[in-house]
């Protein structure tokens, strides 16, 4: 996975300082460039930009979901696929920080192509994140003859 190019994602936040504190203290992100309206972060080597916006309803958690392997997964969401040990360390870090999960750490697609550990949480501005790890990282885009529901 280390040969991948980093992605760039810009997201809206309702409180720039509160949200950057979450990303730094809970998720371990490091800060890059910044202004009074935005802050660049390294999210596991990927560029995440927090943009302060006026009209972001941080408390609106009434967003659509999609059923995936018995869970109602929030849409939209974003995150990073991590190595097995890095995922376990991040889950511990989130739990120690007292940040709640939308969907707690769980195993999805057990015994099937793409078996993975995954968890979902929200940042203080209401953006939903998913972090996952695969039992076999080579199966990230594997297809299975069965439908995933």
mmCIF file of N, CA and C in Angstrom, residues 5 7 11-12 25 43 45 56 66 70 83 91-92 94 109 118-119 121 127 136-137 140:
data_model
loop_
_atom_site.group_PDB
_atom_site.id
_atom_site.type_symbol
_atom_site.label_atom_id
_atom_site.label_comp_id
_atom_site.label_asym_id
_atom_site.label_seq_id
_atom_site.Cartn_x
_atom_site.Cartn_y
_atom_site.Cartn_z
ATOM 1 N N UNK A 5 -0.273 6.911 -4.296
ATOM 2 C CA UNK A 5 -0.150 8.358 -4.177
ATOM 3 C C UNK A 5 -1.120 8.844 -3.113
ATOM 4 N N UNK A 7 -4.035 10.923 -1.361
ATOM 5 C CA UNK A 7 -5.210 11.632 -1.841
ATOM 6 C C UNK A 7 -5.277 13.000 -1.194
ATOM 7 N N UNK A 11 -12.821 19.192 3.480
ATOM 8 C CA UNK A 11 -14.132 18.996 4.103
ATOM 9 C C UNK A 11 -14.555 20.254 4.855
ATOM 10 N N UNK A 12 -15.875 20.464 4.986
ATOM 11 C CA UNK A 12 -16.365 21.613 5.738
ATOM 12 C C UNK A 12 -16.351 21.335 7.235
ATOM 13 N N UNK A 25 -5.342 15.361 18.273
ATOM 14 C CA UNK A 25 -5.221 14.623 19.534
ATOM 15 C C UNK A 25 -5.814 13.219 19.463
ATOM 16 N N UNK A 43 -3.195 13.090 7.220
ATOM 17 C CA UNK A 43 -4.009 12.001 7.745
ATOM 18 C C UNK A 43 -3.404 10.705 7.219
ATOM 19 N N UNK A 45 -0.519 10.317 6.024
ATOM 20 C CA UNK A 45 0.201 10.621 4.789
ATOM 21 C C UNK A 45 -0.655 11.187 3.676
ATOM 22 N N UNK A 56 -22.515 24.999 7.929
ATOM 23 C CA UNK A 56 -22.347 23.564 8.125
ATOM 24 C C UNK A 56 -23.089 23.163 9.394
ATOM 25 N N UNK A 66 -26.594 3.192 4.136
ATOM 26 C CA UNK A 66 -26.695 2.095 3.188
ATOM 27 C C UNK A 66 -26.378 0.809 3.951
ATOM 28 N N UNK A 70 -24.951 -6.107 7.444
ATOM 29 C CA UNK A 70 -25.703 -6.021 8.691
ATOM 30 C C UNK A 70 -25.621 -4.699 9.432
ATOM 31 N N UNK A 83 -2.740 -0.627 7.855
ATOM 32 C CA UNK A 83 -2.156 -1.932 8.163
ATOM 33 C C UNK A 83 -2.827 -2.447 9.446
ATOM 34 N N UNK A 91 -7.683 2.347 16.922
ATOM 35 C CA UNK A 91 -8.888 2.026 17.707
ATOM 36 C C UNK A 91 -8.616 2.262 19.187
ATOM 37 N N UNK A 92 -7.467 1.825 19.671
ATOM 38 C CA UNK A 92 -7.108 2.050 21.079
ATOM 39 C C UNK A 92 -7.012 3.536 21.386
ATOM 40 N N UNK A 94 -8.529 6.026 19.848
ATOM 41 C CA UNK A 94 -9.884 6.595 19.835
ATOM 42 C C UNK A 94 -10.596 6.265 21.148
ATOM 43 N N UNK A 109 -17.590 -9.059 6.438
ATOM 44 C CA UNK A 109 -17.365 -10.035 5.360
ATOM 45 C C UNK A 109 -16.499 -11.208 5.837
ATOM 46 N N UNK A 118 -13.313 -2.872 10.737
ATOM 47 C CA UNK A 118 -13.716 -1.522 10.389
ATOM 48 C C UNK A 118 -14.345 -0.820 11.588
ATOM 49 N N UNK A 119 -14.328 0.505 11.567
ATOM 50 C CA UNK A 119 -15.030 1.308 12.577
ATOM 51 C C UNK A 119 -15.379 2.659 11.959
ATOM 52 N N UNK A 121 -16.651 6.778 13.002
ATOM 53 C CA UNK A 121 -16.848 7.813 14.017
ATOM 54 C C UNK A 121 -17.052 9.149 13.324
ATOM 55 N N UNK A 127 -18.614 15.316 10.368
ATOM 56 C CA UNK A 127 -18.136 14.530 9.230
ATOM 57 C C UNK A 127 -17.883 13.097 9.679
ATOM 58 N N UNK A 136 -6.302 -9.685 4.433
ATOM 59 C CA UNK A 136 -5.347 -9.832 3.329
ATOM 60 C C UNK A 136 -5.420 -8.540 2.515
ATOM 61 N N UNK A 137 -4.451 -7.619 2.682
ATOM 62 C CA UNK A 137 -4.507 -6.333 1.974
ATOM 63 C C UNK A 137 -4.635 -6.457 0.461
ATOM 64 N N UNK A 140 -8.273 -5.898 -1.274
ATOM 65 C CA UNK A 140 -9.013 -4.637 -1.162
ATOM 66 C C UNK A 140 -10.079 -4.494 -2.249
#
